[in-house]
Coordinates of C-alpha atoms and ligand atoms in Angstrom, one line a residue:
Chain A
M2 CA -2.4 -60.4 55.4
K3 CA -1.6 -61.0 51.7
E4 CA 0.9 -58.1 51.9
R5 CA 2.6 -59.8 54.9
F6 CA 2.8 -63.0 53.0
I7 CA 4.4 -61.3 50.0
E8 CA 6.8 -59.5 52.2
A9 CA 7.9 -62.8 53.8
I10 CA 8.5 -64.3 50.4
L11 CA 10.6 -61.2 49.3
F12 CA 12.5 -61.4 52.6
L13 CA 13.3 -65.1 52.0
A14 CA 14.4 -64.5 48.5
A15 CA 16.5 -61.7 49.5
T16 CA 18.2 -63.6 52.5
S17 CA 18.5 -67.0 50.7
S18 CA 21.9 -66.2 49.3
V19 CA 23.0 -65.2 52.8
F20 CA 21.9 -68.6 54.1
V21 CA 23.6 -70.5 51.3
T22 CA 26.8 -68.6 51.9
F23 CA 26.6 -69.4 55.7
G24 CA 25.8 -73.1 55.0
I25 CA 28.8 -73.3 52.8
V26 CA 31.1 -71.7 55.2
W27 CA 29.6 -73.9 58.0
I28 CA 30.2 -77.2 56.1
L29 CA 33.7 -76.2 55.1
V30 CA 34.7 -75.3 58.7
K31 CA 33.1 -78.2 60.1
E32 CA 35.1 -80.6 58.0
S33 CA 38.1 -78.6 58.3
I34 CA 38.3 -78.8 62.1
P35 CA 39.3 -82.6 62.3
F36 CA 42.0 -81.8 59.6
F37 CA 43.6 -79.3 61.8
A38 CA 43.6 -81.8 64.7
H39 CA 46.1 -83.8 62.7
V40 CA 48.0 -81.1 60.9
P41 CA 49.1 -78.1 62.8
L42 CA 48.2 -74.8 61.3
G43 CA 51.8 -73.6 61.2
E44 CA 52.8 -76.6 59.1
F45 CA 49.8 -76.0 56.8
L46 CA 50.7 -72.5 56.2
T47 CA 54.3 -72.8 55.8
G48 CA 55.0 -76.2 54.3
T49 CA 56.3 -76.3 50.9
E50 CA 55.0 -79.7 49.9
W51 CA 51.3 -80.9 49.2
T52 CA 51.0 -84.6 48.9
P53 CA 47.9 -85.5 50.8
L54 CA 47.4 -88.7 48.9
F55 CA 50.9 -90.2 49.3
E56 CA 52.1 -92.6 51.9
N57 CA 54.1 -90.0 53.5
A58 CA 51.5 -87.3 53.3
R59 CA 52.4 -83.6 53.4
F60 CA 50.0 -80.7 53.8
G61 CA 51.8 -77.5 53.0
I62 CA 49.3 -75.2 51.2
L63 CA 51.9 -73.0 49.6
P64 CA 52.4 -74.9 46.3
L65 CA 48.6 -74.8 45.6
L66 CA 48.4 -71.1 46.7
C67 CA 51.3 -70.3 44.5
G68 CA 49.7 -72.1 41.5
T69 CA 46.4 -70.2 42.1
L70 CA 47.9 -66.7 42.5
L71 CA 50.2 -67.3 39.6
S72 CA 47.6 -68.4 37.1
T73 CA 45.2 -65.7 38.3
A74 CA 48.0 -63.0 38.0
I75 CA 48.6 -64.1 34.4
A76 CA 44.9 -64.2 33.6
L77 CA 44.4 -60.7 35.0
S78 CA 47.4 -59.4 33.2
V79 CA 45.5 -60.4 30.0
A80 CA 41.9 -59.7 31.1
I81 CA 42.3 -56.2 32.8
P82 CA 44.1 -54.4 29.9
L83 CA 42.2 -56.0 27.2
G84 CA 38.8 -55.7 29.0
T85 CA 39.4 -52.1 29.9
V86 CA 40.4 -51.2 26.3
A87 CA 37.5 -53.1 24.9
A88 CA 35.2 -51.1 27.4
A89 CA 36.6 -47.8 26.3
F90 CA 36.4 -48.7 22.8
L91 CA 32.8 -49.8 23.2
S92 CA 31.6 -46.9 25.2
E93 CA 33.6 -44.0 23.6
Y94 CA 34.5 -44.9 20.1
T95 CA 31.9 -47.1 18.4
K96 CA 28.7 -45.9 16.9
P97 CA 25.6 -47.4 18.7
W98 CA 24.8 -49.8 15.8
L99 CA 28.3 -51.3 16.0
R100 CA 28.1 -51.6 19.7
E101 CA 25.0 -53.5 19.4
I102 CA 26.8 -56.0 17.2
L103 CA 30.1 -56.1 19.0
K104 CA 28.9 -56.5 22.6
P105 CA 27.1 -59.8 22.2
I106 CA 30.0 -61.2 20.3
L107 CA 32.2 -60.2 23.0
E108 CA 29.9 -61.7 25.7
L109 CA 29.9 -64.9 23.8
L110 CA 33.5 -65.4 25.0
A111 CA 31.9 -66.0 28.4
A112 CA 29.5 -68.4 27.2
V113 CA 31.9 -70.9 25.8
P114 CA 32.0 -74.0 28.1
T115 CA 35.3 -73.8 30.1
V116 CA 36.3 -77.3 29.2
V117 CA 36.6 -76.0 25.5
Y118 CA 39.0 -73.4 26.8
G119 CA 41.0 -76.0 28.6
Y120 CA 41.6 -78.0 25.4
F121 CA 42.2 -74.9 23.6
A122 CA 44.9 -74.0 26.0
L123 CA 46.5 -77.5 25.9
L124 CA 46.1 -78.2 22.2
F125 CA 46.4 -74.8 20.6
V126 CA 48.0 -72.2 22.8
T127 CA 50.8 -74.4 24.4
P128 CA 52.0 -75.7 20.9
L129 CA 52.0 -72.1 19.8
L130 CA 54.0 -71.1 22.8
Q131 CA 56.3 -74.0 22.2
K132 CA 57.2 -72.5 18.7
I133 CA 58.5 -69.4 20.5
H134 CA 60.0 -71.3 23.5
P135 CA 60.8 -74.9 22.4
D136 CA 61.7 -76.1 26.0
L137 CA 58.1 -75.4 27.3
G138 CA 56.4 -78.5 28.6
G139 CA 53.1 -79.7 27.5
F140 CA 51.6 -78.6 30.8
N141 CA 52.3 -75.2 32.0
V142 CA 50.6 -72.3 34.0
L143 CA 51.4 -69.7 31.2
S144 CA 49.0 -71.2 28.6
A145 CA 46.4 -71.9 31.1
G146 CA 46.5 -68.4 32.6
L147 CA 46.6 -66.8 29.1
V148 CA 43.5 -68.6 28.0
M149 CA 41.8 -67.9 31.2
G150 CA 42.5 -64.3 30.7
M151 CA 40.8 -64.3 27.3
M152 CA 37.8 -66.1 28.9
I153 CA 37.2 -63.3 31.5
V154 CA 37.6 -60.4 29.3
P155 CA 33.9 -60.0 29.0
Y156 CA 33.5 -60.0 32.6
V157 CA 35.9 -57.0 32.9
S158 CA 34.6 -55.2 29.7
S159 CA 31.0 -55.4 30.3
L160 CA 31.0 -54.0 33.8
S161 CA 33.6 -51.5 32.9
E162 CA 31.7 -50.3 30.0
D163 CA 28.7 -49.8 32.1
A164 CA 30.7 -47.6 34.5
M165 CA 32.3 -45.7 31.7
R166 CA 28.9 -45.1 29.9
S167 CA 27.5 -43.7 33.1
V168 CA 30.1 -41.0 33.3
P169 CA 28.1 -37.8 32.7
G170 CA 28.3 -36.3 29.3
H171 CA 29.0 -32.8 30.7
L172 CA 32.3 -34.0 32.2
K173 CA 33.4 -35.3 28.9
E174 CA 32.4 -32.2 27.2
G175 CA 34.3 -30.2 29.8
S176 CA 37.4 -32.1 28.9
F177 CA 36.9 -31.7 25.0
A178 CA 36.2 -28.0 25.5
L179 CA 39.7 -27.6 27.0
G180 CA 41.3 -29.1 23.9
A181 CA 41.6 -32.7 25.0
S182 CA 41.5 -35.5 22.4
R183 CA 39.2 -38.4 22.8
F184 CA 42.0 -40.5 24.0
Q185 CA 43.1 -38.0 26.7
T186 CA 39.4 -37.6 27.7
I187 CA 39.1 -41.3 28.3
F188 CA 42.3 -41.7 30.3
R189 CA 42.1 -38.5 32.2
V190 CA 38.4 -38.0 32.9
V191 CA 36.3 -41.1 31.9
I192 CA 38.4 -43.8 33.5
P193 CA 39.2 -42.0 36.7
T194 CA 35.6 -41.0 37.1
A195 CA 34.4 -44.6 36.4
F196 CA 37.1 -46.1 38.5
S197 CA 35.1 -47.0 41.5
G198 CA 32.6 -48.8 39.2
M199 CA 35.4 -50.5 37.4
T200 CA 36.9 -52.0 40.6
S201 CA 33.7 -54.1 40.7
A202 CA 34.6 -55.4 37.3
Y203 CA 38.1 -56.2 38.4
I204 CA 37.0 -58.0 41.6
L205 CA 34.6 -60.1 39.8
A206 CA 37.4 -61.0 37.3
I207 CA 39.7 -61.9 40.3
S208 CA 37.1 -64.1 41.8
R209 CA 36.4 -65.7 38.5
A210 CA 40.1 -66.4 37.9
L211 CA 40.7 -67.6 41.5
G212 CA 37.7 -70.1 41.1
E213 CA 38.4 -71.2 37.6
T214 CA 38.9 -75.0 37.6
M215 CA 38.6 -76.6 34.1
V216 CA 41.2 -74.7 32.3
V217 CA 43.9 -75.1 34.9
S218 CA 43.1 -78.7 35.4
I219 CA 43.5 -79.5 31.8
A220 CA 46.3 -77.4 30.7
A221 CA 48.5 -76.6 33.7
G222 CA 49.3 -80.2 34.8
M223 CA 47.9 -80.7 38.2
Q224 CA 51.4 -81.0 39.9
P225 CA 51.6 -79.1 43.2
N226 CA 54.7 -77.2 42.5
L227 CA 56.1 -74.5 44.5
T228 CA 57.3 -72.2 41.9
A229 CA 56.8 -68.7 40.4
N230 CA 57.9 -69.7 37.0
P231 CA 54.9 -69.8 34.6
L232 CA 56.7 -72.1 32.2
E233 CA 56.4 -74.9 34.6
P234 CA 53.3 -77.1 35.5
A235 CA 51.5 -76.5 38.7
A236 CA 48.2 -77.1 40.4
T237 CA 45.7 -74.7 41.7
I238 CA 43.4 -75.2 44.6
T239 CA 40.6 -75.9 42.4
A240 CA 42.4 -78.3 40.3
F241 CA 43.4 -80.2 43.5
I242 CA 39.8 -80.4 44.6
V243 CA 38.7 -81.8 41.3
Q244 CA 41.6 -84.2 41.1
V245 CA 41.0 -85.6 44.5
S246 CA 37.3 -85.7 44.5
M247 CA 37.3 -87.8 41.2
G248 CA 39.2 -90.6 43.1
D249 CA 37.3 -92.5 45.6
L250 CA 38.5 -91.3 49.1
P251 CA 37.0 -92.8 52.2
H252 CA 34.7 -90.3 54.0
G253 CA 36.4 -88.9 57.0
S254 CA 39.9 -89.7 55.9
I255 CA 42.5 -86.9 56.0
G256 CA 42.7 -86.8 52.2
Y257 CA 38.9 -86.3 52.2
Q258 CA 39.2 -83.5 54.8
S259 CA 42.0 -81.8 52.8
I260 CA 39.5 -81.0 50.1
Y261 CA 37.4 -78.9 52.5
V262 CA 40.5 -77.2 53.8
A263 CA 41.4 -76.3 50.4
G264 CA 38.0 -75.0 49.7
L265 CA 38.1 -72.9 52.9
T266 CA 41.4 -71.5 51.8
L267 CA 40.0 -70.6 48.4
L268 CA 37.0 -68.9 50.1
F269 CA 39.2 -66.9 52.3
L270 CA 41.4 -65.7 49.5
T271 CA 38.4 -64.6 47.5
L272 CA 37.1 -62.8 50.5
C273 CA 40.4 -61.0 51.0
F274 CA 40.3 -59.7 47.4
N275 CA 36.7 -58.6 47.7
V276 CA 37.4 -56.7 50.9
L277 CA 40.4 -55.1 49.1
G278 CA 38.0 -54.2 46.3
L279 CA 35.5 -52.6 48.6
W280 CA 38.2 -50.6 50.2
L281 CA 39.5 -49.4 47.0
R282 CA 36.1 -48.5 45.8
Q283 CA 35.4 -46.5 49.0
K284 CA 38.7 -44.8 48.5
Y285 CA 38.0 -43.6 45.0
Q286 CA 34.5 -42.7 45.8
E287 CA 35.6 -40.3 48.6
K288 CA 37.8 -38.5 46.1
E289 CA 34.9 -37.7 43.9
Chain B
M6 CA 23.5 -3.8 12.1
T7 CA 26.0 -1.3 13.6
T8 CA 29.6 -2.0 13.1
N9 CA 31.9 -0.1 15.3
T10 CA 35.1 0.8 13.4
N11 CA 37.0 2.0 16.4
L12 CA 37.1 -1.4 18.0
N13 CA 39.1 -4.3 17.1
L14 CA 37.3 -7.4 15.8
R15 CA 38.2 -10.6 17.6
A16 CA 35.9 -12.8 15.6
E17 CA 33.2 -12.4 12.9
V18 CA 30.3 -14.7 12.3
K19 CA 29.3 -14.7 8.7
D20 CA 26.1 -16.1 7.2
L21 CA 26.2 -19.1 9.7
S22 CA 23.5 -21.6 9.4
F23 CA 23.4 -24.7 11.5
S24 CA 21.2 -27.9 11.6
Y25 CA 20.8 -30.9 13.8
G26 CA 20.2 -33.4 11.2
P27 CA 17.2 -32.3 9.2
K28 CA 16.3 -29.7 11.8
K29 CA 17.5 -26.3 10.9
V30 CA 18.4 -24.3 14.0
L31 CA 20.3 -21.2 12.9
N32 CA 19.5 -19.1 9.9
R33 CA 22.3 -17.1 8.3
V34 CA 23.4 -15.4 11.5
S35 CA 26.0 -12.7 11.1
M36 CA 27.5 -10.7 13.9
P37 CA 30.9 -9.2 15.0
I38 CA 32.6 -10.0 18.3
Y39 CA 34.8 -7.2 19.6
E40 CA 38.0 -7.5 21.3
N41 CA 37.9 -7.0 25.2
R42 CA 34.3 -6.6 25.1
I43 CA 31.3 -8.7 26.5
T44 CA 28.9 -9.7 23.8
A45 CA 25.5 -11.2 25.1
L46 CA 23.3 -13.5 23.3
I47 CA 19.6 -13.2 24.4
G48 CA 16.3 -14.6 23.2
P49 CA 13.5 -17.0 24.2
S50 CA 14.3 -20.5 25.2
G51 CA 15.0 -22.6 22.1
C52 CA 15.9 -19.8 19.8
G53 CA 19.5 -21.3 19.2
K54 CA 21.6 -19.4 21.6
T55 CA 23.6 -22.4 23.0
T56 CA 23.7 -23.8 19.5
L57 CA 25.4 -20.7 18.2
L58 CA 27.8 -20.5 21.1
R59 CA 28.8 -24.2 20.7
C60 CA 29.7 -23.3 16.9
F61 CA 32.5 -21.1 18.1
N62 CA 34.5 -24.0 19.6
R63 CA 33.1 -26.8 17.3
M64 CA 31.5 -28.6 20.1
H65 CA 29.0 -29.9 17.6
D66 CA 31.6 -32.0 16.0
L67 CA 31.5 -34.3 18.9
Y68 CA 28.0 -35.4 17.7
A69 CA 26.9 -37.1 14.5
A70 CA 24.6 -35.4 11.9
T71 CA 25.4 -31.8 12.7
N72 CA 26.0 -29.4 9.8
Y73 CA 27.5 -26.0 9.7
D74 CA 27.2 -23.7 6.8
G75 CA 28.9 -20.3 6.7
E76 CA 31.9 -19.0 8.5
I77 CA 33.3 -17.8 11.9
L78 CA 36.4 -15.9 11.1
L79 CA 38.9 -15.7 14.0
H80 CA 40.8 -12.4 13.8
P81 CA 43.4 -11.2 13.2
E82 CA 44.4 -13.9 10.7
K83 CA 40.7 -14.3 9.6
R84 CA 40.8 -18.0 9.8
N85 CA 37.5 -19.6 9.5
V86 CA 37.3 -22.1 12.4
L87 CA 34.5 -24.0 10.6
A88 CA 36.5 -24.8 7.7
R89 CA 36.7 -28.6 7.2
D90 CA 40.5 -28.7 7.2
V91 CA 40.6 -27.0 10.6
D92 CA 41.0 -29.5 13.5
P93 CA 38.3 -28.9 16.1
M94 CA 40.9 -29.7 18.8
E95 CA 43.0 -26.7 17.7
V96 CA 39.9 -24.4 17.9
R97 CA 39.1 -25.6 21.3
M98 CA 42.7 -24.9 22.3
R99 CA 42.1 -21.2 21.3
I100 CA 38.5 -20.7 22.4
G101 CA 37.5 -21.6 26.1
M102 CA 34.0 -22.6 27.4
V103 CA 32.2 -22.5 30.5
F104 CA 29.0 -24.5 30.6
Q105 CA 25.6 -23.9 32.2
K106 CA 26.0 -26.4 35.0
P107 CA 29.3 -26.4 36.9
N108 CA 31.1 -29.5 35.8
P109 CA 34.4 -29.8 37.7
F110 CA 36.2 -33.0 37.1
P111 CA 36.5 -35.4 40.0
K112 CA 40.0 -34.4 40.7
S113 CA 41.6 -31.9 43.0
I114 CA 41.1 -28.2 42.8
F115 CA 44.7 -27.9 41.4
E116 CA 44.4 -30.7 38.9
N117 CA 41.1 -29.1 37.5
V118 CA 42.8 -25.8 36.8
A119 CA 45.9 -27.5 35.5
Y120 CA 43.9 -29.7 33.2
G121 CA 44.1 -27.7 30.0
L122 CA 47.9 -27.2 30.4
R123 CA 48.4 -31.0 31.0
V124 CA 46.5 -32.0 27.8
R125 CA 48.7 -29.6 25.9
G126 CA 51.6 -31.5 27.2
V127 CA 53.1 -28.9 29.5
R128 CA 55.2 -30.6 32.2
K129 CA 57.1 -27.9 33.9
R130 CA 55.8 -27.9 37.5
S131 CA 56.7 -24.4 38.3
F132 CA 54.9 -23.0 35.2
I133 CA 51.8 -25.0 36.1
E134 CA 51.8 -23.9 39.7
D135 CA 52.1 -20.2 38.6
R136 CA 49.5 -20.5 36.1
V137 CA 47.1 -22.2 38.4
E138 CA 47.6 -19.4 41.0
K139 CA 47.1 -16.8 38.4
S140 CA 44.0 -18.3 37.0
L141 CA 42.4 -18.8 40.4
Q142 CA 43.2 -15.2 41.3
Q143 CA 41.5 -14.0 38.0
A144 CA 38.5 -16.1 38.8
G145 CA 38.4 -14.5 42.3
L146 CA 38.7 -18.0 44.0
W147 CA 42.3 -17.9 45.1
S148 CA 41.8 -16.7 48.6
E149 CA 39.1 -19.1 49.3
V150 CA 41.0 -22.4 48.0
K151 CA 44.6 -21.5 48.4
D152 CA 45.0 -23.7 51.5
R153 CA 43.2 -26.7 50.0
L154 CA 44.4 -27.0 46.4
P155 CA 44.9 -30.9 46.8
S156 CA 41.2 -31.4 48.0
P157 CA 38.5 -32.5 45.7
A158 CA 36.9 -29.8 43.6
T159 CA 33.5 -31.5 44.0
A160 CA 33.4 -30.4 47.7
L161 CA 33.3 -26.8 46.6
S162 CA 29.8 -24.9 46.7
G163 CA 28.1 -24.5 43.4
G164 CA 29.2 -20.8 42.9
Q165 CA 32.9 -21.8 43.8
Q166 CA 32.6 -24.8 41.4
Q167 CA 31.5 -22.4 38.6
R168 CA 34.4 -19.9 39.3
L169 CA 36.7 -23.0 39.3
C170 CA 35.4 -23.8 35.9
I171 CA 36.1 -20.3 34.8
A172 CA 39.7 -20.5 36.2
R173 CA 40.0 -23.9 34.4
A174 CA 39.2 -22.1 31.0
L175 CA 41.4 -19.2 31.7
A176 CA 44.5 -21.3 32.5
T177 CA 45.3 -21.8 28.9
E178 CA 44.7 -18.2 28.0
P179 CA 42.1 -18.7 25.4
E180 CA 41.5 -15.9 22.9
I181 CA 37.7 -15.9 23.4
L182 CA 35.8 -17.1 26.5
L183 CA 32.3 -18.5 25.9
L184 CA 30.0 -18.7 28.7
D185 CA 26.5 -20.5 28.4
E186 CA 24.2 -19.2 31.1
P187 CA 27.0 -19.5 33.7
T188 CA 24.7 -18.4 36.6
S189 CA 21.5 -20.2 35.7
A190 CA 22.2 -22.9 38.2
L191 CA 23.4 -20.5 41.1
D192 CA 21.9 -18.7 43.9
P193 CA 21.6 -14.7 43.8
I194 CA 24.8 -14.2 45.7
S195 CA 26.9 -16.4 43.6
T196 CA 25.3 -14.9 40.5
T197 CA 26.3 -11.3 41.6
H198 CA 29.7 -12.6 42.3
I199 CA 30.1 -14.1 38.9
E200 CA 28.8 -11.1 37.1
E201 CA 31.3 -8.9 38.9
L202 CA 33.9 -11.4 37.8
I203 CA 32.9 -11.3 34.2
T204 CA 32.9 -7.5 34.1
E205 CA 36.4 -7.7 35.6
L206 CA 37.6 -10.3 33.1
K207 CA 36.9 -8.2 30.0
K208 CA 40.0 -6.2 30.7
D209 CA 41.9 -9.2 29.5
W210 CA 39.5 -11.2 27.5
T211 CA 36.9 -11.2 25.0
I212 CA 33.7 -12.8 26.2
V213 CA 30.6 -14.1 24.6
I214 CA 27.9 -15.0 27.1
V215 CA 24.4 -16.5 26.7
T216 CA 22.0 -15.5 29.2
H217 CA 18.2 -15.6 29.6
N218 CA 18.5 -12.9 32.3
L219 CA 17.9 -9.6 30.7
H220 CA 19.2 -7.7 33.6
Q221 CA 22.4 -9.6 33.5
A222 CA 22.8 -8.8 29.8
S223 CA 22.2 -5.0 30.3
R224 CA 24.4 -4.9 33.3
T225 CA 27.3 -6.7 32.1
A226 CA 27.3 -6.8 28.3
D227 CA 28.7 -4.0 26.0
Y228 CA 26.9 -5.5 23.1
T229 CA 23.8 -7.6 22.9
A230 CA 22.4 -10.0 20.0
F231 CA 18.7 -10.8 20.2
M232 CA 17.8 -14.0 18.6
Y233 CA 14.4 -15.4 17.8
L234 CA 13.6 -18.7 16.2
G235 CA 17.2 -19.2 14.8
D236 CA 17.4 -15.7 13.4
L237 CA 19.6 -12.9 14.7
I238 CA 17.0 -10.2 14.9
E239 CA 18.9 -7.4 16.2
F240 CA 22.6 -6.7 17.2
D241 CA 23.7 -3.5 18.9
T242 CA 25.3 -2.0 22.0
S243 CA 23.3 -3.0 25.0
D244 CA 22.5 0.5 25.8
K245 CA 20.8 1.0 22.5
L246 CA 19.2 -2.4 22.3
F247 CA 17.7 -2.2 25.7
T248 CA 16.5 1.5 25.5
T249 CA 15.6 1.9 21.8
P250 CA 15.2 -1.3 20.1
R251 CA 14.6 -1.0 16.3
D252 CA 12.8 -4.2 15.8
P253 CA 9.3 -4.8 17.3
R254 CA 10.2 -8.4 18.3
T255 CA 13.2 -7.2 20.2
E256 CA 10.9 -4.7 22.0
N257 CA 8.3 -7.2 22.7
Y258 CA 10.9 -9.5 24.2
I259 CA 12.7 -6.9 26.4
T260 CA 9.4 -5.5 27.7
G261 CA 8.4 -9.1 28.7
R262 CA 5.6 -9.4 26.2
F263 CA 6.7 -12.8 25.2
G264 CA 9.4 -15.4 25.8
Ligands
LIG24 N1 21.2 -32.1 20.1 C1 20.2 -31.6 19.5 N2 19.5 -32.4 18.6 C2 18.4 -31.7 17.9 N3 17.9 -30.6 18.2 C3 18.4 -29.9 19.2 C4 19.7 -30.3 19.9 N4 19.9 -29.4 20.7 C5 19.0 -28.3 20.6 N5 18.2 -28.7 19.7 C6 17.1 -27.7 19.2 O1 17.7 -26.6 18.6 C7 16.9 -25.5 19.0 C8 17.8 -24.5 19.7 O2 18.2 -25.0 20.9 P1 19.3 -24.3 21.8 O3 20.4 -23.7 21.0 O4 19.6 -25.0 22.9 O5 18.5 -23.0 22.3 P2 18.6 -21.9 23.5 O6 20.1 -22.2 24.2 O7 18.5 -20.7 23.0 O8 17.5 -22.3 24.5 C9 15.8 -26.0 19.9 O9 14.6 -26.1 19.1 C10 16.2 -27.3 20.4 O10 15.2 -28.1 20.7
LIG25 MG1 20.6 -22.8 26.1

């Protein structure tokens, strides 16, 4: 009897996240259905303007999608190389005592409130970039993306380091015994062996970048702008959601529904990257 | 100790002591390594066989607090590989090693064998291909894997993996091949296979092998060194050491009275 009770509790705990996920999906879908009664799906997917709050409202998701993917790409181009190198350094080069000091410091990067990063981008990084490129506006995707990248370095490095450290010592010794340097051993044996574990780190970083709100809201300008130029301002899906939900929209209006549609799009995007990650992981595991 | 003046020396261990931190594991070990001969290191578990073997290619340098004292001279130039100014990487380029447990990289069969060449910066495709084929042939694995060189090495059986590791070590044509109990993780058939292979290899290579299998030592090795608690007790031709040991400790060990 007691066993059954404990089992039930454990089962609930284990499945609660599944329920929450389904709950979120259900609400997003429910609120999105009336939206698509007004706006045809084709227009939503191909429209190049996103102005849901204007008199003459347009509902093309492309500008938001573009802003989201661009800021994520910039962030990843910072976080993945830096995070991977940091992980390799921590797992292969440092003495244990130094690692014990460096790791918490690195992880502190993830503990800084994102609003601080937002203003750091706006008030420090943007002026710095303006010194190099004077035409750069006060709001731009580049600065937001770079800072976001810094912010998610620990997400990449922490999991990557775990993956690298779990590479068996006898494989590394095998490489050294063939005359390889430490650097060669890391790039030719440790990283390829750890790669399936490292993809989890990368996927987490992507999800984190896609969902990041504060930094882009503060530093990128909140202007839905269909451009691939990182020097221009733009809005991401999340920035739009914050912007709109801070105003007071009548419940059930199309503007209100557009928040849910944007949310659903983001969820879908994240899901796509996770599936891609899973596929990559499996592909690399097969190779082992 | 008997030294054979009719044979060429490939290396010479001289007064080698070694310690892991405060723990002294080898005590002034001296022994010759003859060219194109198989030298076996035997002795009870924990006597320092692996430690001695790993001195030859400076594997201990990978870890902190390890101290060498003494010399291992690599002939003909009599260079001391343990000297401080000698780069361990350079030593490992010249002395190959096969480990107790097969440790193929999670790469293709081809890339495993090509690894040593790649880290040496060899680029020429035809050269690498030739060398991979030759090494696999020498390791007696070619006929089994020639149709599946691009497939993962980890899919091979344990015995095949160990022969792959031997091929991988041979590919860079090392001057000495070190083998640390290469058959201890294998079944009897694979073991016989590898023993035959090792005997075959001595035509072209100088081999030092650690084994806890006395039959293996007497069957395959030309010379055998018996170690006990970090000391080299006796070094002789395998014939003499196994039939007429001079030290009572050697006799006790080979007759199975301890160890
Ligand atoms: N990394 C190490 N740190 C400290 N002591 C070690 C280490 N490796 C081996 N030893 C000790 O050194 C001695 C010799 O070990 P080893 O060379 O592995 O013996 P064998 O190969 O003959 O069984 C043993 O007492 C062992 O406990
Ligand atoms: Mg051993």
